[in-house]
Structure formats: structure tokens, C-alpha cells
Amino acid sequence: MLKFITTCCCTLICISVFSQYSYTSPINGSEYHSTETSILLRPANGFDREAIVANEISVVGTVSGVHSTSMKFATDGRTIIIDPDEPFVRGEEVTVNIAEGGLPALVLQFAVSSKQVAHKEEQPVQSPYRLKGGGAPANFPAVNITNINPAPGKIFFRNREFAIPSDRFYAIVNNAWDPEFWVQSNGKGQGLNINHNGYLTYYDLPNKQFMVMDSSYMVIDSFACLNGYTSTGHEFQIFPNGDAFIQAYDPQPVDMSQVVAGGDPNAIVTGLIVQQIDANKNLVFQWRSWDHFQITDAVGIDLTAATVDYSHGNAIELDNDGNIMISSRHMNEITKIDLNTGNIIWRFGGANNEFILVGDTMWFNRQHDIRRIANGNVTLFDNGNLHVPSRSFVREYTLDEINKVATQVWSYEHPQGVYGQAMGNAQRLPNGNTWINWGWPQAGEPNMTEVDANGNIIFEVDFLVDDNRIYRSFRHEWNPVSVGIHETRATNLIQLYPNPASGQVTVHLNLNESVAGTLTLIDPKGSIVWEQTREWQQGGHQVQLPNALTKGLYLVQLTTDKERWSKKLMVR
């Protein structure tokens, strides 16, 4: 019988990754796993996929018995994914045994959670749904605006009016609050943003997944947590190579009387799951708070309550060195995690802080939205629930990760002492300004503020209905592809083969007369990614478009000084 450590001792990781494997998931001896758990293996010295024999690997449950499995290889070239063909049984213990051969020998044991506990989120309410402009509806959130000299770009947001849930929108607006795009929906739109891969993404609450849209507002993809976990809308990061990071909350029954005096023996304790998913939608990395944090790492949380959320992760940031940083709100901690091994690299803030703070004496708390910015520093939104009095800040630090010194080099507190008790984010803009979303401010306080490097307010938005809150908002320059471009003439003049396409695309032009013009390819973000200007002679022409186009709706345009012809191209 395995002995599992209910108190989630972080030393477990030190004995669970064997010398010949840089990373395994699950970790040896760990508990609280889903019935749909995949086994991830990352041999320290690599592997030869041709040398791996399927019968070298056995997966056996104490109740479910021997499992047949399928094996895949992640796009990172380092990770082997073993998927049991049938789910495990709740409460059983599982042994993974790898015989010496194409892989190093390994015996790995873990326990499946005895009970499924659903993570409860706000439930959506059906409401009108309208796309792409056409003017703002009468119940579009009304605002007061201070507009002095903001950075270029549009505002991306989703409001949450609690009193009237149907009066919620996700939208892109200009500085005059005229919407360029809006959807009225209680259940969708949290975190609307241009993600790292250039596409729009947002959280779809009814389906518990993140949606990916191109710049014509067409949904082209979706992402959700794997391994049987339910995605939470708190964070989603996707990159040009197709890798994505996503998180889930994981409620489990825990006898808290064995953890703290007076603890509830029937408590439901919520852990944090962080996943990396590759371009083929394979799980290639999973990190669980159960394996690395102690429940008692929480700060200012009642550990004797019937429900305990000890981590409450709310941000993931891929760092410049290829590792990740996560923010755990209820631990007042930023944690850096080795993306190769799963080990903790350092802990910043909270009860397990390893850093010396220079430049201020006030530590952040209940923070949100850790980000590495262009100058190499990090920013975070300090909600400041535990400050006296409670008030919120944006903080910028230089981090000496070798000597563990954090130096605060810039901070901002609103002159009104704004206090955003939850949610919120800070975005450093290309011109050096900082965009601040105050999340859940108090009555009469602003919702979004843009300040320059000296802390001068140059743009501000204040909802007239104080009940409105925003999880995250952003400012981006935005040049979307025109929607509904007339294609009648282009049908004969421009032909694209193949269309839809997944590889090389050829543009066939059939011109009735010679013209001087520019052939342009506009990407899903609305930017020109390729163009060719020349004298086009009467007759037929064949032009090869660039290879390796990412998925989405593109526009191929031939523009002269008198006219423009367009043809849509779908890349899958």
C-alpha cells in the first residue's frame, strides 16, 4: 500500500524525479489525480522513438487492473505521452512500470482521487448576442472619460455588471468609447485580448474553454484543459509555435483536522493545475500545487472552514529563459517553475519568500497578473487587500534571480487611493505608458487608467454604474481585416489554389488590361505580412504566397490607384 502525504509537502518533488528522467507526471507518490490522467515522461538524456517497444510499459490499477495504452510524442521532441485507453477507477492506486530497454527503467506510483468535486463558477444567463459593430446598443456600459494624450490603440474589455447580468459585453472600443466590435453575452468574453500568436482569445464560460478568433472575428480554434480537468477563465497564453498555457482549479476532499488544529475533517480544498498543451493539442507538461505547495502556505485564509482555496492561481507568464512564473493570490506569492523538470526555481513574496526587497518596505499581497516586460523587469498588479488601509498599486521590480534581490524601481498608486479588491491587471505599453485595469474598484472609483512614466493620468474610464467590474483589460493597436469586402469581380480576377489551404498557396491573376498595383497578403491580425508592387501586364500571372502561414482568415488584395480587388483565403 502506498503512503500519500495529504499535507502536500513540497519536499515530495525532491524524491520523485529519478536521475534518468528530468520530469515525470504524475510525480511518484502523489495523490488526488483525475481518472483521465495521462502519463508524461521526459528522459534526461533524450530517447530514440524507434527503440521504444510498447510492451516495455505497463500501467496497472489496483481496482481497474491492466490498462492498454497508446503512446504519442510531443512536438517538443523531449516528451513521451502515454494515454490509458480506459479511465482509472476512483480511489485506486496506479503503478507505471517501465522495463529497461528503449527507455530507462522506472517504477512510478500515484493515487486517483476518491471523489469528484466540481469547481463552481458563475453560471451564464442567456442574453442577446450581436457581432461586429452596427452602433452600440442602448444598454452598452456608459462611462465618463478623461482623454488627454493616450498611447495609440483600441481598448479591449469585458464588463461584468452584477446587478443586471444581461448587460455584459465584450468589446473593442476607441478612445471615444465607440465600439468597433461588441458582443452582448453574460457567459463569454472574459480576458478578451490579442494573444502572443496575434489572434484574439477569450473565455467561453458555458463550454469551459478558450476561443481563438482571427481579425474578422471568426472563431478558428478552441483550447481546454486536458486530463479531465475543467478550464478556469483566469489565464490563457498561446504562442506562435502553437504551445499554450492554461490552468484549472482542482477541488478535493481533504481531512483538514490532520493539517491544522480545528480543521474540518470533511473539507473541500482547492488546488491549482497548470498545463502546457502543444500545437497538436497534446499535454506536454502538468504542474500541480498538491505536489509542491503546502496547504498552510496560504496567508489570511481560514483553514478551518468547510471550503479552502489555498493557492488561487490567477496568472501564468512564460519567462525569457523558457521557464514560467505563476501568481498564487491566496499565498501572496509569485513562483518560478522550471518548465523542464517541474521543480520550483524560486518563491517571491508570501510565507516562503526567498527575496530581499529593496526600494520599498511594503510587500505586495493578493496580487494579480505577473508579467515580464520589454526592459527585462517584471510588473504585477498588487490588489492590496491586506494593506492598511486597503489600496491597490502597480509595481515594477528588477529581479536579481541569482542573489535573490527584488528592487522596486517604479510603482503607481492612484491619487484617489483606488482599491481593486479582486481581478485587475497592468500592461506596459510600447511608448512606456502603463495601462491599468483596477478590476473591482469601490463605488466612485475609476475602472481603467493610463499613466505615463511619471505617473500622470493621461486617459481614464469610469463606468457610470459602479457595479461594473473588469477581470482584465488591454490597450492594443488594432487593424482588423475589413469584413464583408465585395468579391464579385475578384471571383474571376483572383483565384487562390488551394483554398482552404494548409500548405503552399498560389495566387492566379487573370487581368483584362495592364495595371500598376500592389498584391498584398493581410494576416489574421490585420497586418500586411507580404506584398509585391509591380507593373502587372495583361493576361495570366501565378504568384506563390509565403509558406508556413498560421491558421485563420487572410485577405489577398490587388490594389491600384483606381480600384481594389479582394479574395478571402482560409488557412487551416
CSV table of C-alpha atoms in Angstrom, one decimal, residues 6-393:
chain,number,residue,atom,x,y,z
A,6,THR,CA,-2.1,14.7,2.5
A,7,THR,CA,-0.4,17.9,3.7
A,8,CYS,CA,1.1,18.4,0.2
A,9,CYS,CA,4.7,18.5,1.4
A,10,CYS,CA,6.9,20.4,-1.2
A,11,THR,CA,9.8,18.0,-0.5
A,12,LEU,CA,7.9,15.3,-2.3
A,13,ILE,CA,9.3,16.6,-5.6
A,14,CYS,CA,12.9,16.1,-4.4
A,15,ILE,CA,12.4,12.3,-4.2
A,16,SER,CA,10.0,11.8,-7.1
A,17,VAL,CA,12.0,12.7,-10.2
A,18,PHE,CA,14.6,10.0,-10.8
A,19,SER,CA,18.0,10.7,-12.1
A,20,GLN,CA,17.3,9.2,-15.5
A,21,TYR,CA,14.1,11.3,-16.0
A,22,SER,CA,14.2,15.0,-15.8
A,23,TYR,CA,10.4,15.1,-15.5
A,24,THR,CA,7.5,12.7,-14.9
A,25,SER,CA,3.8,13.4,-14.5
A,26,PRO,CA,2.4,12.2,-12.2
A,27,ILE,CA,5.1,12.6,-9.6
A,28,ASN,CA,5.9,9.4,-7.8
A,29,GLY,CA,3.9,9.0,-4.6
A,30,SER,CA,1.4,11.8,-5.5
A,31,GLU,CA,-2.3,11.8,-4.9
A,32,TYR,CA,-5.6,13.5,-6.0
A,33,HIS,CA,-5.2,12.5,-9.6
A,34,SER,CA,-8.0,12.6,-12.2
A,35,THR,CA,-9.4,9.3,-13.6
A,36,GLU,CA,-8.3,10.6,-17.1
A,37,THR,CA,-4.7,11.1,-16.1
A,38,SER,CA,-2.1,10.8,-18.9
A,39,ILE,CA,1.5,9.7,-18.0
A,40,LEU,CA,4.2,12.1,-19.2
A,41,LEU,CA,7.8,11.0,-19.4
A,42,ARG,CA,10.9,13.2,-20.2
A,43,PRO,CA,14.1,11.1,-20.2
A,44,ALA,CA,17.0,13.2,-19.1
A,45,ASN,CA,19.2,12.1,-22.0
A,46,GLY,CA,16.6,12.0,-24.7
A,47,PHE,CA,15.3,9.0,-26.4
A,48,ASP,CA,15.1,7.1,-29.7
A,49,ARG,CA,11.5,6.7,-30.6
A,50,GLU,CA,12.2,3.8,-32.9
A,51,ALA,CA,13.8,1.9,-30.0
A,52,ILE,CA,10.8,2.1,-27.7
A,53,VAL,CA,8.7,-1.1,-27.5
A,54,ALA,CA,5.2,-0.8,-26.3
A,55,ASN,CA,5.4,-3.9,-24.1
A,56,GLU,CA,8.1,-2.3,-22.1
A,57,ILE,CA,5.5,-0.1,-20.5
A,58,SER,CA,2.8,-1.4,-18.2
A,59,VAL,CA,0.0,0.6,-16.4
A,60,VAL,CA,-1.9,-1.3,-13.7
A,61,GLY,CA,-4.6,-0.1,-11.3
A,62,THR,CA,-5.3,-1.8,-8.0
A,63,VAL,CA,-9.0,-1.9,-9.0
A,64,SER,CA,-9.1,-1.5,-12.8
A,65,GLY,CA,-6.3,-3.9,-13.5
A,66,VAL,CA,-4.1,-3.8,-16.5
A,67,HIS,CA,-4.6,-0.9,-18.9
A,68,SER,CA,-3.9,-0.9,-22.6
A,69,THR,CA,-2.3,2.4,-23.6
A,70,SER,CA,-1.4,4.5,-26.7
A,71,MET,CA,1.8,6.4,-27.0
A,72,LYS,CA,2.5,9.7,-28.6
A,73,PHE,CA,5.4,12.1,-28.9
A,74,ALA,CA,5.1,15.8,-28.2
A,75,THR,CA,6.2,18.4,-30.7
A,76,ASP,CA,9.0,19.5,-28.2
A,77,GLY,CA,10.9,16.3,-29.2
A,78,ARG,CA,11.5,15.6,-25.4
A,79,THR,CA,8.2,14.4,-24.0
A,80,ILE,CA,6.5,11.0,-24.3
A,81,ILE,CA,2.8,10.9,-23.7
A,82,ILE,CA,1.1,7.6,-22.6
A,83,ASP,CA,-2.7,7.7,-22.6
A,84,PRO,CA,-4.6,4.8,-21.0
A,85,ASP,CA,-7.4,3.6,-23.3
A,86,GLU,CA,-9.8,3.5,-20.4
A,87,PRO,CA,-10.2,5.8,-17.3
A,88,PHE,CA,-8.9,4.8,-14.0
A,89,VAL,CA,-11.2,4.0,-11.1
A,90,ARG,CA,-11.8,6.5,-8.3
A,91,GLY,CA,-9.7,5.8,-5.1
A,92,GLU,CA,-7.4,3.3,-6.7
A,93,GLU,CA,-3.6,3.3,-6.8
A,94,VAL,CA,-1.8,3.0,-10.1
A,95,THR,CA,1.6,1.7,-10.9
A,96,VAL,CA,3.5,2.5,-14.1
A,97,ASN,CA,6.3,0.1,-14.7
A,98,ILE,CA,8.9,0.6,-17.5
A,99,ALA,CA,11.3,-2.2,-18.2
A,100,GLU,CA,14.9,-1.5,-19.2
A,101,GLY,CA,15.0,-1.1,-23.0
A,102,GLY,CA,14.3,1.8,-25.2
A,103,LEU,CA,13.6,3.9,-22.1
A,104,PRO,CA,15.4,3.9,-18.7
A,105,ALA,CA,13.7,1.6,-16.1
A,106,LEU,CA,11.1,3.3,-13.9
A,107,VAL,CA,8.5,2.4,-11.3
A,108,LEU,CA,6.1,5.2,-10.7
A,109,GLN,CA,3.1,5.1,-8.4
A,110,PHE,CA,0.2,7.5,-7.8
A,111,ALA,CA,-3.3,7.6,-6.4
A,112,VAL,CA,-6.5,8.6,-8.1
A,113,SER,CA,-8.9,10.9,-6.3
A,114,SER,CA,-11.6,9.2,-4.3
A,115,LYS,CA,-14.3,11.7,-5.1
A,116,GLN,CA,-15.1,14.1,-7.9
A,117,VAL,CA,-15.8,17.6,-6.7
A,118,ALA,CA,-17.0,20.1,-9.4
A,119,HIS,CA,-15.4,23.6,-9.3
A,120,LYS,CA,-18.3,26.0,-9.3
A,121,GLU,CA,-18.1,29.2,-11.4
A,122,GLU,CA,-20.7,31.9,-12.1
A,123,GLN,CA,-23.3,30.4,-14.4
A,124,PRO,CA,-24.2,32.2,-17.7
A,125,VAL,CA,-27.5,33.7,-18.4
A,126,GLN,CA,-28.9,33.8,-21.9
A,127,SER,CA,-28.8,37.2,-23.4
A,128,PRO,CA,-28.8,38.9,-26.8
A,129,TYR,CA,-25.8,38.2,-29.0
A,130,ARG,CA,-24.7,40.6,-31.6
A,131,LEU,CA,-21.4,40.8,-33.6
A,132,LYS,CA,-19.4,43.4,-35.4
A,133,GLY,CA,-20.4,47.0,-34.8
A,134,GLY,CA,-23.6,48.5,-36.1
A,135,GLY,CA,-23.5,51.1,-33.3
A,136,ALA,CA,-23.7,50.5,-29.6
A,137,PRO,CA,-27.0,49.2,-28.1
A,138,ALA,CA,-28.8,51.3,-25.5
A,139,ASN,CA,-27.5,49.2,-22.6
A,140,PHE,CA,-23.9,49.3,-23.6
A,141,PRO,CA,-22.0,50.4,-20.5
A,142,ALA,CA,-22.0,54.2,-20.1
A,143,VAL,CA,-18.8,55.9,-19.0
A,144,ASN,CA,-17.1,59.1,-18.1
A,145,ILE,CA,-13.8,59.5,-20.0
A,146,THR,CA,-10.7,61.6,-19.3
A,147,ASN,CA,-8.8,61.8,-22.6
A,148,ILE,CA,-5.6,63.8,-22.7
A,149,ASN,CA,-2.9,62.2,-24.8
A,150,PRO,CA,-3.1,58.4,-24.6
A,151,ALA,CA,-1.0,55.8,-26.4
A,152,PRO,CA,-2.2,54.6,-29.8
A,153,GLY,CA,-4.6,51.8,-29.9
A,154,LYS,CA,-8.1,50.4,-29.0
A,155,ILE,CA,-9.4,49.2,-25.7
A,156,PHE,CA,-10.2,45.5,-25.2
A,157,PHE,CA,-12.5,44.7,-22.3
A,158,ARG,CA,-15.4,42.7,-20.9
A,159,ASN,CA,-17.5,44.3,-18.2
A,160,ARG,CA,-19.3,42.3,-15.5
A,161,GLU,CA,-22.3,44.2,-14.2
A,162,PHE,CA,-23.5,42.1,-11.3
A,163,ALA,CA,-26.9,43.8,-10.8
A,164,ILE,CA,-28.1,43.1,-14.4
A,165,PRO,CA,-26.1,40.2,-15.8
A,166,SER,CA,-27.6,40.6,-19.2
A,167,ASP,CA,-25.9,44.0,-19.5
A,168,ARG,CA,-22.5,42.5,-20.1
A,169,PHE,CA,-20.4,42.9,-23.2
A,170,TYR,CA,-17.1,42.0,-24.6
A,171,ALA,CA,-15.9,44.7,-26.9
A,172,ILE,CA,-13.2,46.6,-28.7
A,173,VAL,CA,-13.7,50.4,-28.4
A,174,ASN,CA,-11.8,53.5,-29.4
A,175,ASN,CA,-10.9,56.4,-27.1
A,176,ALA,CA,-14.3,58.0,-27.6
A,177,TRP,CA,-15.9,54.7,-26.4
A,178,ASP,CA,-17.4,53.9,-29.9
A,179,PRO,CA,-17.3,50.1,-30.3
A,180,GLU,CA,-15.6,48.6,-33.3
A,181,PHE,CA,-16.7,45.2,-32.2
A,182,TRP,CA,-19.1,44.1,-29.5
A,183,VAL,CA,-20.9,41.0,-28.3
A,184,GLN,CA,-23.6,41.1,-25.6
A,185,SER,CA,-23.2,37.9,-23.6
A,186,ASN,CA,-23.2,37.1,-19.9
A,187,GLY,CA,-21.3,33.8,-20.4
A,188,LYS,CA,-18.5,34.7,-22.8
A,189,GLY,CA,-15.7,37.2,-23.4
A,190,GLN,CA,-13.6,37.3,-20.2
A,191,GLY,CA,-10.0,38.2,-20.9
A,192,LEU,CA,-10.6,39.4,-24.5
A,193,ASN,CA,-7.1,40.1,-25.8
A,194,ILE,CA,-4.7,39.9,-28.7
A,195,ASN,CA,-2.7,36.9,-27.5
A,196,HIS,CA,1.0,36.2,-28.2
A,197,ASN,CA,0.2,34.4,-31.5
A,198,GLY,CA,-1.5,37.5,-32.9
A,199,TYR,CA,-5.1,36.1,-32.6
A,200,LEU,CA,-7.9,37.3,-30.4
A,201,THR,CA,-8.8,35.0,-27.5
A,202,TYR,CA,-11.4,35.0,-24.8
A,203,TYR,CA,-13.0,32.6,-22.3
A,204,ASP,CA,-16.2,30.8,-23.1
A,205,LEU,CA,-17.8,30.0,-19.7
A,206,PRO,CA,-20.7,27.8,-20.9
A,207,ASN,CA,-18.2,25.5,-22.6
A,208,LYS,CA,-15.3,26.0,-20.2
A,209,GLN,CA,-12.8,26.7,-22.9
A,210,PHE,CA,-10.9,29.5,-24.5
A,211,MET,CA,-11.8,30.5,-28.0
A,212,VAL,CA,-9.5,31.8,-30.7
A,213,MET,CA,-10.7,34.4,-33.3
A,214,ASP,CA,-9.0,35.9,-36.3
A,215,SER,CA,-9.3,39.6,-37.0
A,216,SER,CA,-12.5,39.1,-39.0
A,217,TYR,CA,-13.9,37.8,-35.6
A,218,MET,CA,-14.3,34.3,-37.0
A,219,VAL,CA,-13.7,31.6,-34.3
A,220,ILE,CA,-11.0,29.3,-35.7
A,221,ASP,CA,-9.9,27.2,-32.7
A,222,SER,CA,-10.5,26.4,-29.1
A,223,PHE,CA,-8.5,25.2,-26.1
A,224,ALA,CA,-9.4,23.5,-22.9
A,225,CYS,CA,-7.6,21.7,-20.1
A,226,LEU,CA,-6.8,18.0,-20.6
A,227,ASN,CA,-6.5,15.1,-18.1
A,228,GLY,CA,-10.2,15.5,-17.1
A,229,TYR,CA,-9.7,19.0,-15.6
A,230,THR,CA,-12.1,21.9,-16.2
A,231,SER,CA,-10.5,25.1,-17.5
A,232,THR,CA,-10.9,28.2,-15.5
A,233,GLY,CA,-11.1,31.6,-17.2
A,234,HIS,CA,-8.3,33.1,-15.2
A,235,GLU,CA,-5.4,32.6,-17.7
A,236,PHE,CA,-4.6,31.5,-21.2
A,237,GLN,CA,-1.4,32.2,-23.1
A,238,ILE,CA,-0.8,30.9,-26.6
A,239,PHE,CA,2.4,31.4,-28.7
A,240,PRO,CA,3.3,31.5,-32.4
A,241,ASN,CA,4.6,27.9,-32.2
A,242,GLY,CA,1.2,26.7,-31.1
A,243,ASP,CA,2.1,26.0,-27.5
A,244,ALA,CA,-0.5,27.2,-25.0
A,245,PHE,CA,-0.6,27.5,-21.2
A,246,ILE,CA,-3.9,27.1,-19.3
A,247,GLN,CA,-5.0,26.4,-15.8
A,248,ALA,CA,-7.7,24.6,-13.8
A,249,TYR,CA,-8.8,24.6,-10.2
A,250,ASP,CA,-9.0,21.2,-8.6
A,251,PRO,CA,-11.3,20.8,-5.5
A,252,GLN,CA,-10.5,17.6,-3.5
A,253,PRO,CA,-11.9,16.2,-0.2
A,254,VAL,CA,-9.2,16.6,2.5
A,255,ASP,CA,-9.3,15.8,6.2
A,256,MET,CA,-8.1,19.2,7.4
A,257,SER,CA,-8.1,18.1,11.0
A,258,GLN,CA,-4.8,16.4,10.1
A,259,VAL,CA,-3.4,19.6,8.7
A,260,VAL,CA,-4.4,22.3,11.3
A,261,ALA,CA,-6.0,22.3,14.7
A,262,GLY,CA,-9.7,22.7,14.4
A,263,GLY,CA,-9.7,21.8,10.7
A,264,ASP,CA,-12.8,20.3,9.1
A,265,PRO,CA,-12.4,16.5,8.5
A,266,ASN,CA,-14.8,16.8,5.5
A,267,ALA,CA,-13.3,20.0,4.0
A,268,ILE,CA,-13.1,20.6,0.3
A,269,VAL,CA,-9.7,22.0,-0.6
A,270,THR,CA,-9.0,23.6,-4.0
A,271,GLY,CA,-5.6,23.0,-5.6
A,272,LEU,CA,-4.1,24.6,-8.8
A,273,ILE,CA,-3.3,22.8,-12.0
A,274,VAL,CA,-1.1,24.4,-14.7
A,275,GLN,CA,-0.9,22.7,-18.1
A,276,GLN,CA,1.2,23.2,-21.3
A,277,ILE,CA,-0.5,22.0,-24.5
A,278,ASP,CA,1.4,21.7,-27.7
A,279,ALA,CA,0.3,22.6,-31.3
A,280,ASN,CA,-1.1,19.1,-31.7
A,281,LYS,CA,-3.3,19.5,-28.6
A,282,ASN,CA,-1.2,17.1,-26.6
A,283,LEU,CA,-0.5,17.7,-22.9
A,284,VAL,CA,3.3,18.0,-22.6
A,285,PHE,CA,3.6,19.5,-19.1
A,286,GLN,CA,1.5,19.5,-16.0
A,287,TRP,CA,2.2,21.2,-12.7
A,288,ARG,CA,0.1,20.7,-9.6
A,289,SER,CA,0.1,22.7,-6.4
A,290,TRP,CA,-0.6,19.4,-4.5
A,291,ASP,CA,2.9,18.3,-5.3
A,292,HIS,CA,4.8,21.5,-4.5
A,293,PHE,CA,2.9,23.7,-2.1
A,294,GLN,CA,1.6,23.1,1.4
A,295,ILE,CA,-2.0,24.0,2.2
A,296,THR,CA,-0.6,26.0,5.1
A,297,ASP,CA,1.3,28.2,2.7
A,298,ALA,CA,-2.0,30.2,2.4
A,299,VAL,CA,-1.9,33.7,4.0
A,300,GLY,CA,-5.0,35.2,5.7
A,301,ILE,CA,-7.2,32.2,4.7
A,302,ASP,CA,-9.4,30.4,7.2
A,303,LEU,CA,-8.0,26.8,7.1
A,304,THR,CA,-10.8,25.6,9.5
A,305,ALA,CA,-13.5,26.4,7.0
A,306,ALA,CA,-15.5,23.9,5.1
A,307,THR,CA,-14.0,25.1,1.8
A,308,VAL,CA,-10.4,26.1,1.5
A,309,ASP,CA,-8.8,27.7,-1.6
A,310,TYR,CA,-5.2,27.9,-0.6
A,311,SER,CA,-3.5,28.9,-3.8
A,312,HIS,CA,-6.0,30.6,-6.2
A,313,GLY,CA,-3.7,30.9,-9.2
A,314,ASN,CA,-4.6,33.8,-11.4
A,315,ALA,CA,-1.7,34.3,-13.9
A,316,ILE,CA,0.9,32.4,-15.9
A,317,GLU,CA,3.8,34.1,-17.6
A,318,LEU,CA,6.4,32.4,-19.9
A,319,ASP,CA,9.7,33.9,-18.9
A,320,ASN,CA,12.6,34.9,-21.1
A,321,ASP,CA,14.6,31.9,-20.1
A,322,GLY,CA,11.9,29.4,-21.2
A,323,ASN,CA,10.5,28.8,-17.7
A,324,ILE,CA,7.2,30.0,-16.3
A,325,MET,CA,6.1,32.3,-13.5
A,326,ILE,CA,2.7,31.8,-11.8
A,327,SER,CA,0.8,34.1,-9.4
A,328,SER,CA,-1.0,32.5,-6.4
A,329,ARG,CA,-3.3,35.1,-4.9
A,330,HIS,CA,-4.1,33.5,-1.6
A,331,MET,CA,-0.4,32.8,-0.9
A,332,ASN,CA,0.7,36.3,-1.8
A,333,GLU,CA,3.4,34.6,-3.9
A,334,ILE,CA,5.0,34.7,-7.3
A,335,THR,CA,6.6,31.3,-8.1
A,336,LYS,CA,9.0,30.5,-10.9
A,337,ILE,CA,8.8,26.9,-12.2
A,338,ASP,CA,11.4,25.0,-14.3
A,339,LEU,CA,9.5,24.0,-17.4
A,340,ASN,CA,11.8,21.1,-18.0
A,341,THR,CA,11.7,19.4,-14.6
A,342,GLY,CA,8.6,20.9,-12.8
A,343,ASN,CA,10.8,22.0,-9.9
A,344,ILE,CA,10.4,25.3,-8.1
A,345,ILE,CA,13.2,27.7,-9.0
A,346,TRP,CA,12.3,30.5,-6.6
A,347,ARG,CA,9.5,31.9,-4.5
A,348,PHE,CA,8.9,35.6,-4.3
A,349,GLY,CA,6.6,37.0,-1.6
A,350,GLY,CA,4.4,35.3,0.9
A,351,ALA,CA,5.3,32.9,3.8
A,352,ASN,CA,8.1,31.2,1.8
A,353,ASN,CA,9.7,34.3,0.3
A,354,GLU,CA,13.3,33.9,-0.7
A,355,PHE,CA,14.0,37.5,-1.9
A,356,ILE,CA,15.3,40.6,-0.1
A,357,LEU,CA,13.1,43.6,-1.0
A,358,VAL,CA,14.9,46.9,-1.9
A,359,GLY,CA,13.3,50.2,-2.7
A,360,ASP,CA,10.2,49.8,-0.5
A,361,THR,CA,9.1,48.1,2.7
A,362,MET,CA,5.6,47.3,1.7
A,363,TRP,CA,5.2,43.8,0.2
A,364,PHE,CA,2.5,43.1,-2.3
A,365,ASN,CA,-0.5,41.0,-1.4
A,366,ARG,CA,-3.5,39.4,-3.1
A,367,GLN,CA,-1.6,40.2,-6.3
A,368,HIS,CA,-2.6,39.6,-9.9
A,369,ASP,CA,-1.1,39.5,-13.4
A,370,ILE,CA,2.7,38.9,-13.1
A,371,ARG,CA,4.3,39.9,-16.4
A,372,ARG,CA,7.9,40.1,-17.8
A,373,ILE,CA,8.2,43.4,-19.7
A,374,ALA,CA,10.4,44.5,-22.6
A,375,ASN,CA,13.1,46.2,-20.3
A,376,GLY,CA,13.6,42.9,-18.5
A,377,ASN,CA,11.8,43.9,-15.3
A,378,VAL,CA,8.6,42.3,-14.0
A,379,THR,CA,5.3,44.1,-13.2
A,380,LEU,CA,2.4,42.9,-11.1
A,381,PHE,CA,-1.0,44.3,-10.0
A,382,ASP,CA,-1.0,44.5,-6.2
A,383,ASN,CA,-4.7,44.3,-5.2
A,384,GLY,CA,-3.6,45.2,-1.7
A,385,ASN,CA,-6.4,43.7,0.3
A,386,LEU,CA,-4.2,43.3,3.3
A,387,HIS,CA,-2.6,46.8,3.2
A,388,VAL,CA,-3.7,49.2,5.9
A,389,PRO,CA,-5.8,50.9,4.6
A,390,SER,CA,-6.6,48.6,1.7
A,391,ARG,CA,-5.5,50.1,-1.6
A,392,SER,CA,-4.0,48.9,-4.9
A,393,PHE,CA,-0.7,49.5,-6.7
